[in-house]
Each structure stands twice: as structure tokens, then as C-alpha cells.
PDB file of C-alpha atoms in Angstrom:
ATOM      1  CA  MET A   5     127.909 137.325  94.189  1.00 53.00           C
ATOM      2  CA  GLU A   6     129.486 136.630  97.716  1.00 70.00           C
ATOM      3  CA  VAL A   7     130.296 132.947  98.686  1.00 59.00           C
ATOM      4  CA  ALA A   8     127.645 132.916 101.166  1.00 67.00           C
ATOM      5  CA  GLN A   9     125.064 133.962  98.898  1.00 71.00           C
ATOM      6  CA  GLU A  10     125.754 131.298  96.537  1.00 72.00           C
ATOM      7  CA  GLU A  11     126.224 128.563  99.064  1.00 80.00           C
ATOM      8  CA  GLY A  12     122.762 129.857  99.924  1.00 79.00           C
ATOM      9  CA  LEU A  13     121.674 129.305  96.449  1.00 85.00           C
ATOM     10  CA  MET A  14     122.976 126.042  96.196  1.00 89.00           C
ATOM     11  CA  ARG A  15     121.518 124.909  99.324  1.00 89.00           C
ATOM     12  CA  THR A  16     118.086 126.183  98.154  1.00 88.00           C
ATOM     13  CA  VAL A  17     118.271 124.547  94.690  1.00 91.00           C
ATOM     14  CA  LYS A  18     119.268 121.167  96.258  1.00 92.00           C
ATOM     15  CA  ASP A  19     116.220 121.601  98.354  1.00 91.00           C
ATOM     16  CA  LEU A  20     113.712 122.183  95.671  1.00 92.00           C
ATOM     17  CA  PHE A  21     115.355 119.351  93.516  1.00 93.00           C
ATOM     18  CA  ALA A  22     115.355 117.061  96.553  1.00 93.00           C
ATOM     19  CA  GLY A  23     111.455 117.738  96.902  1.00 92.00           C
ATOM     20  CA  ALA A  24     110.719 117.241  93.359  1.00 93.00           C
ATOM     21  CA  MET A  25     112.483 114.053  93.132  1.00 95.00           C
ATOM     22  CA  GLY A  26     110.405 113.187  96.298  1.00 93.00           C
ATOM     23  CA  GLY A  27     106.864 114.267  94.540  1.00 92.00           C
ATOM     24  CA  VAL A  28     107.698 112.227  91.663  1.00 94.00           C
ATOM     25  CA  ALA A  29     108.574 109.026  93.654  1.00 95.00           C
ATOM     26  CA  GLN A  30     105.143 110.139  95.317  1.00 93.00           C
ATOM     27  CA  VAL A  31     103.145 110.017  92.500  1.00 93.00           C
ATOM     28  CA  LEU A  32     104.670 106.863  90.759  1.00 94.00           C
ATOM     29  CA  LEU A  33     104.042 104.897  94.100  1.00 95.00           C
ATOM     30  CA  GLY A  34     100.422 106.425  94.680  1.00 94.00           C
ATOM     31  CA  GLN A  35      99.099 106.556  91.354  1.00 94.00           C
ATOM     32  CA  PRO A  36      97.733 103.161  90.520  1.00 96.00           C
ATOM     33  CA  PHE A  37      96.106 103.499  94.117  1.00 95.00           C
ATOM     34  CA  ASP A  38      94.461 106.985  92.986  1.00 91.00           C
ATOM     35  CA  ILE A  39      93.302 105.373  90.084  1.00 93.00           C
ATOM     36  CA  ILE A  40      91.504 102.805  91.820  1.00 95.00           C
ATOM     37  CA  LYS A  41      90.032 105.117  94.580  1.00 94.00           C
ATOM     38  CA  VAL A  42      88.820 107.550  91.769  1.00 91.00           C
ATOM     39  CA  ARG A  43      87.018 104.581  89.977  1.00 92.00           C
ATOM     40  CA  LEU A  44      85.397 103.298  93.234  1.00 94.00           C
ATOM     41  CA  GLN A  45      84.225 106.743  93.748  1.00 93.00           C
ATOM     42  CA  THR A  46      83.002 107.654  90.685  1.00 91.00           C
ATOM     43  CA  THR A  47      81.137 104.459  89.686  1.00 89.00           C
ATOM     44  CA  SER A  48      79.227 101.486  91.065  1.00 91.00           C
ATOM     45  CA  GLN A  49      80.642  98.710  88.831  1.00 93.00           C
ATOM     46  CA  TYR A  50      83.542  97.371  91.039  1.00 94.00           C
ATOM     47  CA  SER A  51      82.727  95.161  93.905  1.00 94.00           C
ATOM     48  CA  GLY A  52      85.942  96.499  96.176  1.00 94.00           C
ATOM     49  CA  ALA A  53      89.203  97.815  95.863  1.00 95.00           C
ATOM     50  CA  VAL A  54      90.535  94.347  94.485  1.00 96.00           C
ATOM     51  CA  ASP A  55      87.899  93.846  91.923  1.00 96.00           C
ATOM     52  CA  ALA A  56      88.425  97.132  90.523  1.00 96.00           C
ATOM     53  CA  ALA A  57      92.514  96.507  90.424  1.00 96.00           C
ATOM     54  CA  THR A  58      91.734  93.278  88.596  1.00 96.00           C
ATOM     55  CA  THR A  59      89.287  94.509  86.078  1.00 96.00           C
ATOM     56  CA  ILE A  60      91.336  97.728  85.175  1.00 96.00           C
ATOM     57  CA  TRP A  61      94.348  95.424  84.748  1.00 96.00           C
ATOM     58  CA  LYS A  62      92.285  92.820  83.004  1.00 96.00           C
ATOM     59  CA  LYS A  63      90.449  95.144  80.374  1.00 95.00           C
ATOM     60  CA  GLU A  64      92.621  98.083  80.283  1.00 95.00           C
ATOM     61  CA  GLY A  65      96.413  96.988  80.681  1.00 95.00           C
ATOM     62  CA  PRO A  66      98.816  97.652  83.412  1.00 94.00           C
ATOM     63  CA  LEU A  67      99.448 101.294  81.927  1.00 94.00           C
ATOM     64  CA  ALA A  68      95.607 102.219  82.855  1.00 94.00           C
ATOM     65  CA  PHE A  69      97.069 102.651  86.284  1.00 95.00           C
ATOM     66  CA  TYR A  70      99.039 105.533  84.965  1.00 94.00           C
ATOM     67  CA  LYS A  71      96.447 107.297  82.900  1.00 89.00           C
ATOM     68  CA  GLY A  72      96.755 110.865  83.305  1.00 85.00           C
ATOM     69  CA  THR A  73     100.192 111.039  85.246  1.00 89.00           C
ATOM     70  CA  LEU A  74     101.852 113.979  83.536  1.00 88.00           C
ATOM     71  CA  THR A  75     100.185 116.337  85.402  1.00 80.00           C
ATOM     72  CA  PRO A  76     100.616 115.000  88.896  1.00 82.00           C
ATOM     73  CA  LEU A  77     104.106 114.170  88.195  1.00 88.00           C
ATOM     74  CA  ILE A  78     104.522 118.291  87.401  1.00 87.00           C
ATOM     75  CA  GLY A  79     102.051 119.423  90.052  1.00 83.00           C
ATOM     76  CA  VAL A  80     102.955 117.097  93.050  1.00 85.00           C
ATOM     77  CA  GLY A  81     106.699 117.537  91.992  1.00 89.00           C
ATOM     78  CA  ALA A  82     106.512 120.976  92.168  1.00 89.00           C
ATOM     79  CA  CYS A  83     104.077 121.431  95.542  1.00 90.00           C
ATOM     80  CA  VAL A  84     106.629 118.855  97.236  1.00 92.00           C
ATOM     81  CA  SER A  85     109.640 121.123  96.090  1.00 94.00           C
ATOM     82  CA  ILE A  86     108.179 124.339  97.229  1.00 94.00           C
ATOM     83  CA  GLN A  87     107.272 122.354 100.580  1.00 94.00           C
ATOM     84  CA  PHE A  88     111.055 121.393 100.736  1.00 93.00           C
ATOM     85  CA  GLY A  89     112.296 124.743  99.804  1.00 94.00           C
ATOM     86  CA  ALA A  90     109.765 126.454 102.173  1.00 95.00           C
ATOM     87  CA  PHE A  91     110.701 124.364 105.166  1.00 96.00           C
ATOM     88  CA  TYR A  92     114.407 124.362 105.164  1.00 94.00           C
ATOM     89  CA  GLN A  93     114.617 127.970 104.229  1.00 94.00           C
ATOM     90  CA  ALA A  94     112.503 128.915 107.295  1.00 95.00           C
ATOM     91  CA  GLN A  95     114.754 126.382 109.364  1.00 95.00           C
ATOM     92  CA  ARG A  96     117.884 128.538 108.194  1.00 93.00           C
ATOM     93  CA  ILE A  97     116.285 131.682 109.093  1.00 93.00           C
ATOM     94  CA  LEU A  98     115.253 130.236 112.841  1.00 94.00           C
ATOM     95  CA  GLU A  99     118.920 129.047 113.233  1.00 92.00           C
ATOM     96  CA  ARG A 100     120.065 132.585 111.959  1.00 90.00           C
ATOM     97  CA  TYR A 101     117.652 134.205 114.393  1.00 91.00           C
ATOM     98  CA  ASN A 102     119.054 131.786 117.513  1.00 91.00           C
ATOM     99  CA  LYS A 103     122.730 132.743 116.318  1.00 88.00           C
ATOM    100  CA  ASP A 104     122.018 136.235 116.126  1.00 87.00           C
ATOM    101  CA  ASN A 105     120.057 136.628 119.377  1.00 85.00           C
ATOM    102  CA  ASN A 106     122.460 134.849 121.307  1.00 80.00           C
ATOM    103  CA  THR A 107     119.826 132.224 122.291  1.00 78.00           C
ATOM    104  CA  GLY A 108     122.584 129.424 123.049  1.00 78.00           C
ATOM    105  CA  ARG A 109     120.845 126.893 121.268  1.00 80.00           C
ATOM    106  CA  LYS A 110     122.157 125.329 118.081  1.00 79.00           C
ATOM    107  CA  GLU A 111     119.117 123.166 117.741  1.00 87.00           C
ATOM    108  CA  LEU A 112     115.369 124.825 116.846  1.00 93.00           C
ATOM    109  CA  THR A 113     112.818 124.347 119.597  1.00 93.00           C
ATOM    110  CA  LEU A 114     109.779 122.075 119.400  1.00 96.00           C
ATOM    111  CA  GLY A 115     107.859 125.343 118.446  1.00 95.00           C
ATOM    112  CA  GLN A 116     110.460 126.851 115.806  1.00 96.00           C
ATOM    113  CA  TYR A 117     110.215 123.322 113.932  1.00 97.00           C
ATOM    114  CA  PHE A 118     106.287 123.703 114.051  1.00 98.00           C
ATOM    115  CA  LEU A 119     106.718 127.002 112.840  1.00 97.00           C
ATOM    116  CA  ALA A 120     108.928 126.040 109.737  1.00 97.00           C
ATOM    117  CA  GLY A 121     106.481 123.123 109.077  1.00 97.00           C
ATOM    118  CA  ALA A 122     103.347 125.652 109.179  1.00 97.00           C
ATOM    119  CA  SER A 123     105.538 127.888 106.628  1.00 96.00           C
ATOM    120  CA  ALA A 124     105.985 124.937 104.359  1.00 96.00           C
ATOM    121  CA  GLY A 125     102.206 123.867 104.325  1.00 95.00           C
ATOM    122  CA  ILE A 126     101.230 127.458 103.769  1.00 94.00           C
ATOM    123  CA  ALA A 127     103.530 127.898 100.791  1.00 93.00           C
ATOM    124  CA  ASN A 128     102.344 124.440  99.433  1.00 92.00           C
ATOM    125  CA  SER A 129      98.752 125.092  99.629  1.00 89.00           C
ATOM    126  CA  VAL A 130      98.768 128.329  97.288  1.00 86.00           C
ATOM    127  CA  ILE A 131      99.485 126.037  94.437  1.00 81.00           C
ATOM    128  CA  SER A 132      98.174 122.194  96.064  1.00 83.00           C
ATOM    129  CA  GLY A 133      94.596 123.034  95.700  1.00 79.00           C
ATOM    130  CA  PRO A 134      94.374 123.775  91.841  1.00 80.00           C
ATOM    131  CA  ILE A 135      96.669 121.136  91.176  1.00 72.00           C
ATOM    132  CA  GLU A 136      94.668 118.518  93.092  1.00 74.00           C
ATOM    133  CA  HIS A 137      91.676 119.640  91.544  1.00 79.00           C
ATOM    134  CA  ILE A 138      93.259 119.105  87.985  1.00 76.00           C
ATOM    135  CA  ARG A 139      94.421 116.043  88.957  1.00 65.00           C
ATOM    136  CA  PHE A 140      91.317 114.362  90.135  1.00 75.00           C
ATOM    137  CA  VAL A 141      89.647 115.631  86.993  1.00 79.00           C
ATOM    138  CA  ARG A 142      92.039 113.816  84.875  1.00 74.00           C
ATOM    139  CA  ALA A 143      91.990 110.572  86.263  1.00 69.00           C
ATOM    140  CA  LEU A 144      88.425 110.420  85.379  1.00 71.00           C
ATOM    141  CA  PHE A 145      89.077 110.365  81.671  1.00 63.00           C
TER     142      PHE A 145
END
């Protein structure tokens, strides 16, 4: 394998890993809020978010806020990983395009950043829909 290919592969692996860790952090911080939101959406026994949080804490304990967390950890970690990987891969392709076509630009244009972001969103959407559905269903039980 050429040195440039190895460097490109390592950069992609780093992008994917960074995205996965960002997704894990997102789930660990956001899961309690998702549990409260789903409970408020599916039952009328709570008067509001604070009532739901205190009732869940008192009756079920603090671990109840992380019920069903494994699936989102895997799913969101994968989604954000793909999103990071796709964004930075698109960014590198567009940077190479600028260099190869002698555009005189080192930085991407706003339109090119938009294109890189849209590419990341499209790549992410392929798996995020089914994963979000599973996450919602698991939070109910």
C-alpha cells in the first residue's frame, strides 16, 4: 500500500472513531432527556417534565434514565461515525478538486462546505431512520 493511501486510511479511521465517540457522548448526555420526553408523549400520568423526572427517580431509581441505552449507544455512535467520515471524505475530495483544477483556493467555498455537509447527511440518513425507530420503541419498555 502506498504511503498516501495509508495516511488516507488512518485519517478516515480517525474521523470514524471521533464520530463514534461523539455519538456515545451524545447518547450518554441525552438519554435521560429522551426517556422523560418519551414518557411525557406516551402517558398522561405526569404533570410536566420535572414531575416525570422526579417520579422516575423516586419510583424506578436513577438507572431508569438509561433504560434501553445499549441500542442508541451502538446506533447513534454508528450514525455520527458515518456522518463524520462522509463529511471529511467529501471535504478531502473537494480540496483535491480545487488543487487539481488550479482554482487558486486552499479553503473550500461555502457552497463546497454545504455540499460536504449534504453528503454527510445523505450518508447518515440511510441508517439513522431505522435506528431512531428502534430507539423509540426500546425506550417505551
